[in-house]
Amino acid sequence: MNAPLDLFLNIGLDERTARNTIANNKVTNNLTAVIHEAGVADGCSRTVGNLIYTVATKYSGNALLHRPTLLEYIVSSKVKTTAQLDAALSFLATTGSENLDLNKFEAACGVGVEVSTEDISRAVNEVFEENKASILELRYRTNVGELLGHVRKRLPWADAKAVKQLADTKLYELLGDKTAADNEKPSKKKKEKPAKDKAAPIATPEKPPEEDLNPFLIFPNPEDNLKVHTEVPFSNGTILRCCNTKALLDKHLKATGGKVLTRFPPEPNGYLHIGHAKAMFIDFGLAKDRDGGCYLRYDDTNPDAEKKEYIDHIEEIVQWMGWKPFKITYTSDYFQELYELAVELITRGCAYVDHQTPDEIKEYREKKLNSPWRDRPISESLKLFEDMRCGLIEEGKATLRMKQDMQSDNFNMYDLIAYRIKFTPHPHAGDKWCIYPSYDYAHCIVDSLENVTHSLCTLEFETRRASYYWLLHALGIYQPYVWEYSRLNVSNTVMSKRKLNRLVTEKWVDGWDDPRLMTLAGLRRRGMTSTAINSFVRGIGITRSDGTLISVSRLEYHVREELNKTAPRTMVVLHPLKVVITNLEANSTIEVDGKKWPDAQADDPSAFYKIPFSNVVYIERTDFRMQDSKDYYGLAPGKSAILRYAFPIKCTEVILADDNETILEIRAEYDPSKKTKPKGVLHWVAQPSHEVDPLKVEVRLFERLFLSENPAELGDNWLDDLNPHSKELIPNAFGLSSLRDAKVGDSFQFERLGYFVVDKDSTPEKLVFNRTVTLKDNYGKGGK
């Protein structure tokens, strides 16, 4: 037997959750320790078990001393709701190793406070009554989160789900279905400033939202690239002030016609991720804004790392993101020019052939010492460099280094390597070369050769700016304008190539296009659109403020905004429960009209689709309970609910299995007159004809890949933070027959469930859907 699995099942976790938990060593160890600490290894209620699971995954490390006390309160049901537990965790996180004041602790987490459904209903009604005028004016633009906050202030220990459900119901009672006007974006009003000292008020234009600002206004025009914007200090006290001569700039402007030219220079050794989406937006976006062009340049200086798979992927993704390269080039296209300029650099006394080993180079750099071969004669370096090119020197026995400043305060001026020997054929250049340029040498020179006007990169390259300009100045060639911006850091994921490669190669995920990854291929497969991703990037802006972690919910907000307008509505039941309509003949089918869009106009047939309603329908298992309650709006014995777009039905009988617990089917009567007005509205799917099952589909539900917002902070233990519940596969969901002709990439809103896209794993026999995002808008309620 699997000891951890038995333990986790004993505390009420369902088998899927238990098995997913075991896949995460960190959570398994924590949960096992907490179960034994709580003394519930032999079992406990599911409610207690869920709270214990939360303690194992969320408990603050600085308060482990008080964890046994918290567990006693949970096991004794003094702390019995998630709201109480959250409050308890917050209290203990600030207590640390201090003595625990139990009176303050109990007051902080509501021990002994009971909140009934009637209490919640009363508080919700009071808050809505107090804000009724505002709600009726704003309608569905009302800030529901603010209303829920008022309820929480009155009843801090009320069940959050019950509060939200009652508030949603109350809002619907007041406002009814959404109208076309509800879905329109509100126009913002200008704020009037009061007059000061009897002076006439000054009209000030309203500040546009970030998305409407032109982020490219910060960049200079090509003709202005005569100004000094970078200074490179040397250890001897001199300063290199980097700028073009008028002759160099005039030559450049003549070649370009004064147009802006940028470049997007990915290394073809992996799949592009959302950070590259920001780089593309800046590089291609600036060129488009100024009617210029952007090179797609493959930085292929390393013959071992490049693969055609990555090259093809990059070109495809650039096009999918909506960008059109001015020209596609490779750094290897310039290998001959780069070699000739290296010879020129040696001739000018600015480079030398070195024989130090990598370890010796590292040691000398740490001590700021010159290489013993630094001052060898120019002619000797020229001869040795030619020998390197001809393959006469062994790999690892010589490099070409730039003669910069080994005593500089900037380690990127420590005589960087320009060329290495590598007896490896190049995927693009063939077997012509056995010496290959480094990034630090080739990058800036190719920028100059391609007449790039703006060389834009992320802030980690800022310290390389000195080397960039030193080299172009030493060669006397055109110098582009360099500017660095903050890299895009998104929560609950990793984006380093090394970590992404490990996730893929060790099969923690299902390939580079796994929908849980922040690779652009993964986001596309998940159903996120390029326009939504670009809107997300534009909204963040082009800034130099590094280190900001952007909540992934902000991206999801932009995706929802778009899909709400473009994804037609339909219905799918994930976990079907059979309902037999006893007062409808078995061989009869009624067609009802479903709305593809919330604001569908009655005179527009294309805005509707036909739904068959027969005597066998399927609803979600979670929409039926044996025990009814006032705060529950689904179906229960003797209770009614409305089937979306169809009729009210009332449960008249429940058919149980031999164990008297498992529900096999329920029986109900429908109200053809629609006089019954129950509050609950359910999504459903019917048998399209007698004894013919609905369309069977597979649905994949995705959550955050990592539990922590910033798994990179965990160091070498980052894999322990993988979310064991990041993927749930539902193989036998039921969908409406109108979905049968859906194609790969088609997006839909499954009513009450979220936005979904048809996956490439679909076959003619069975469609597969990936959940793109849920319907809930987290970013609008406080996400960064």
Short mmCIF file of C-alpha atoms in Angstrom, two decimals, residues 553-733:
data_model
loop_
_atom_site.label_atom_id
_atom_site.label_comp_id
_atom_site.label_asym_id
_atom_site.label_seq_id
_atom_site.Cartn_x
_atom_site.Cartn_y
_atom_site.Cartn_z
CA SER A 553 -4.42 37.63 -13.76
CA ARG A 554 -3.64 40.88 -15.60
CA LEU A 555 -2.98 38.89 -18.77
CA GLU A 556 -6.16 36.88 -18.18
CA TYR A 557 -8.11 40.13 -17.88
CA HIS A 558 -7.08 41.19 -21.40
CA VAL A 559 -7.91 37.72 -22.74
CA ARG A 560 -11.40 37.85 -21.19
CA GLU A 561 -11.99 41.32 -22.57
CA GLU A 562 -11.37 40.04 -26.09
CA LEU A 563 -13.05 36.64 -25.86
CA ASN A 564 -16.15 38.19 -24.33
CA LYS A 565 -16.62 39.97 -27.68
CA THR A 566 -15.44 37.24 -30.04
CA ALA A 567 -16.24 33.83 -28.52
CA PRO A 568 -19.81 32.61 -29.19
CA ARG A 569 -21.74 31.10 -26.27
CA THR A 570 -22.60 27.42 -26.07
CA MET A 571 -23.22 24.79 -23.38
CA VAL A 572 -21.12 21.86 -22.20
CA VAL A 573 -21.69 19.68 -19.13
CA LEU A 574 -18.43 18.52 -17.55
CA HIS A 575 -19.74 15.92 -15.10
CA PRO A 576 -23.11 14.81 -16.49
CA LEU A 577 -26.03 13.73 -14.28
CA LYS A 578 -28.96 12.22 -16.18
CA VAL A 579 -32.37 13.88 -15.78
CA VAL A 580 -35.44 12.16 -17.23
CA ILE A 581 -38.34 14.52 -17.98
CA THR A 582 -41.35 12.34 -17.17
CA ASN A 583 -44.06 14.57 -18.63
CA LEU A 584 -42.41 14.80 -22.08
CA GLU A 585 -42.78 11.95 -24.56
CA ALA A 586 -39.68 9.90 -25.13
CA ASN A 587 -39.61 10.35 -28.90
CA SER A 588 -40.40 14.06 -28.98
CA THR A 589 -37.87 16.88 -29.28
CA ILE A 590 -38.46 20.60 -28.83
CA GLU A 591 -36.05 23.09 -30.36
CA VAL A 592 -35.22 26.17 -28.31
CA ASP A 593 -33.11 29.17 -29.32
CA GLY A 594 -29.79 29.81 -27.58
CA LYS A 595 -27.99 33.14 -27.74
CA LYS A 596 -24.49 33.23 -29.20
CA TRP A 597 -24.05 36.70 -27.69
CA PRO A 598 -25.60 38.33 -24.59
CA ASP A 599 -26.94 41.28 -26.64
CA ALA A 600 -28.34 39.14 -29.49
CA GLN A 601 -31.09 41.02 -31.31
CA ALA A 602 -34.31 39.12 -32.05
CA ASP A 603 -34.24 40.18 -35.72
CA ASP A 604 -30.74 38.73 -36.28
CA PRO A 605 -31.00 34.96 -36.90
CA SER A 606 -27.20 34.59 -37.01
CA ALA A 607 -27.01 35.56 -33.34
CA PHE A 608 -28.92 32.45 -32.27
CA TYR A 609 -28.42 28.69 -32.50
CA LYS A 610 -30.84 25.78 -32.12
CA ILE A 611 -30.75 23.56 -29.03
CA PRO A 612 -32.68 20.27 -28.90
CA PHE A 613 -34.72 19.74 -25.72
CA SER A 614 -35.85 16.14 -25.18
CA ASN A 615 -37.05 13.98 -22.32
CA VAL A 616 -33.45 13.12 -21.32
CA VAL A 617 -31.18 16.00 -20.38
CA TYR A 618 -27.89 16.16 -18.50
CA ILE A 619 -26.92 18.72 -15.89
CA GLU A 620 -23.77 19.15 -13.81
CA ARG A 621 -23.58 16.81 -10.84
CA THR A 622 -22.66 19.83 -8.72
CA ASP A 623 -26.01 21.41 -9.65
CA PHE A 624 -27.93 18.74 -7.70
CA ARG A 625 -28.09 18.07 -3.96
CA MET A 626 -30.08 15.65 -1.88
CA GLN A 627 -30.33 18.23 0.90
CA ASP A 628 -31.71 21.65 -0.02
CA SER A 629 -30.86 24.90 1.74
CA LYS A 630 -31.89 28.54 1.45
CA ASP A 631 -28.54 29.60 0.03
CA TYR A 632 -28.60 26.93 -2.70
CA TYR A 633 -30.11 27.59 -6.12
CA GLY A 634 -29.49 24.31 -7.90
CA LEU A 635 -31.83 21.33 -8.16
CA ALA A 636 -32.91 19.24 -5.16
CA PRO A 637 -35.78 16.83 -4.39
CA GLY A 638 -39.03 18.79 -4.72
CA LYS A 639 -37.18 21.89 -5.92
CA SER A 640 -37.24 23.70 -9.29
CA ALA A 641 -34.57 25.34 -11.44
CA ILE A 642 -34.57 26.82 -14.94
CA LEU A 643 -32.72 25.13 -17.78
CA ARG A 644 -30.97 27.95 -19.63
CA TYR A 645 -32.98 29.08 -22.72
CA ALA A 646 -35.54 26.30 -22.10
CA PHE A 647 -37.99 25.49 -19.31
CA PRO A 648 -38.24 25.27 -15.52
CA ILE A 649 -37.97 21.70 -14.25
CA LYS A 650 -38.88 20.27 -10.83
CA CYS A 651 -37.19 17.22 -9.32
CA THR A 652 -39.80 14.56 -8.49
CA GLU A 653 -37.69 11.46 -7.85
CA VAL A 654 -34.08 10.39 -7.31
CA ILE A 655 -32.81 6.99 -8.49
CA LEU A 656 -29.98 5.68 -6.32
CA ALA A 657 -27.55 2.81 -6.82
CA ASP A 658 -27.51 -0.25 -4.57
CA ASP A 659 -25.30 1.57 -2.06
CA ASN A 660 -28.15 4.09 -1.49
CA GLU A 661 -25.65 6.95 -1.96
CA THR A 662 -24.58 7.09 -5.60
CA ILE A 663 -27.11 9.03 -7.71
CA LEU A 664 -27.78 7.25 -11.00
CA GLU A 665 -30.39 9.63 -12.37
CA ILE A 666 -33.08 12.03 -11.31
CA ARG A 667 -36.56 12.40 -12.64
CA ALA A 668 -38.31 15.68 -13.12
CA GLU A 669 -41.27 17.42 -14.68
CA TYR A 670 -40.94 20.45 -16.91
CA ASP A 671 -43.22 23.46 -16.96
CA PRO A 672 -44.10 24.13 -20.62
CA SER A 673 -45.96 27.31 -19.65
CA LYS A 674 -42.87 28.74 -17.93
CA LYS A 675 -45.07 30.12 -15.14
CA THR A 676 -42.70 28.78 -12.51
CA LYS A 677 -39.99 31.34 -11.69
CA PRO A 678 -37.19 29.62 -9.76
CA LYS A 679 -34.01 31.58 -9.01
CA GLY A 680 -31.48 28.98 -10.15
CA VAL A 681 -30.44 28.84 -13.82
CA LEU A 682 -28.59 25.71 -14.97
CA HIS A 683 -26.66 24.88 -18.13
CA TRP A 684 -27.56 21.55 -19.69
CA VAL A 685 -27.27 19.25 -22.69
CA ALA A 686 -30.04 16.97 -23.98
CA GLN A 687 -30.13 13.78 -25.97
CA PRO A 688 -30.50 15.12 -29.55
CA SER A 689 -32.92 12.27 -30.35
CA HIS A 690 -34.38 9.21 -28.62
CA GLU A 691 -31.68 7.04 -26.96
CA VAL A 692 -28.87 8.91 -28.75
CA ASP A 693 -26.21 10.25 -26.39
CA PRO A 694 -25.15 13.89 -26.67
CA LEU A 695 -21.84 14.79 -28.29
CA LYS A 696 -19.04 13.39 -26.14
CA VAL A 697 -16.03 15.71 -25.75
CA GLU A 698 -12.84 15.82 -23.71
CA VAL A 699 -12.20 18.91 -21.60
CA ARG A 700 -8.89 19.93 -20.05
CA LEU A 701 -8.90 22.39 -17.15
CA PHE A 702 -5.66 24.27 -16.48
CA GLU A 703 -4.56 26.18 -13.37
CA ARG A 704 -1.34 28.00 -12.41
CA LEU A 705 1.71 25.80 -13.07
CA PHE A 706 3.37 26.87 -9.80
CA LEU A 707 1.91 27.42 -6.34
CA SER A 708 4.12 30.43 -5.52
CA GLU A 709 3.90 33.77 -7.27
CA ASN A 710 7.65 33.78 -7.78
CA PRO A 711 9.06 30.23 -7.90
CA ALA A 712 12.44 31.59 -8.98
CA GLU A 713 12.93 32.79 -5.38
CA LEU A 714 13.04 29.15 -4.24
CA GLY A 715 16.44 28.58 -5.81
CA ASP A 716 17.28 24.96 -6.55
CA ASN A 717 13.99 23.81 -5.00
CA TRP A 718 11.81 25.50 -7.61
CA LEU A 719 10.48 22.19 -8.97
CA ASP A 720 9.02 21.38 -5.52
CA ASP A 721 6.64 24.29 -6.07
CA LEU A 722 4.87 22.74 -9.08
CA ASN A 723 1.12 22.78 -8.63
CA PRO A 724 -0.13 19.16 -8.47
CA HIS A 725 -3.56 20.38 -9.60
CA SER A 726 -2.40 22.41 -12.60
CA LYS A 727 -4.12 20.06 -15.08
CA GLU A 728 -7.41 18.18 -14.81
CA LEU A 729 -8.60 15.96 -17.65
CA ILE A 730 -12.34 15.31 -18.07
CA PRO A 731 -12.63 12.61 -20.75
CA ASN A 732 -16.41 12.23 -21.01
CA ALA A 733 -18.08 15.63 -20.93
#
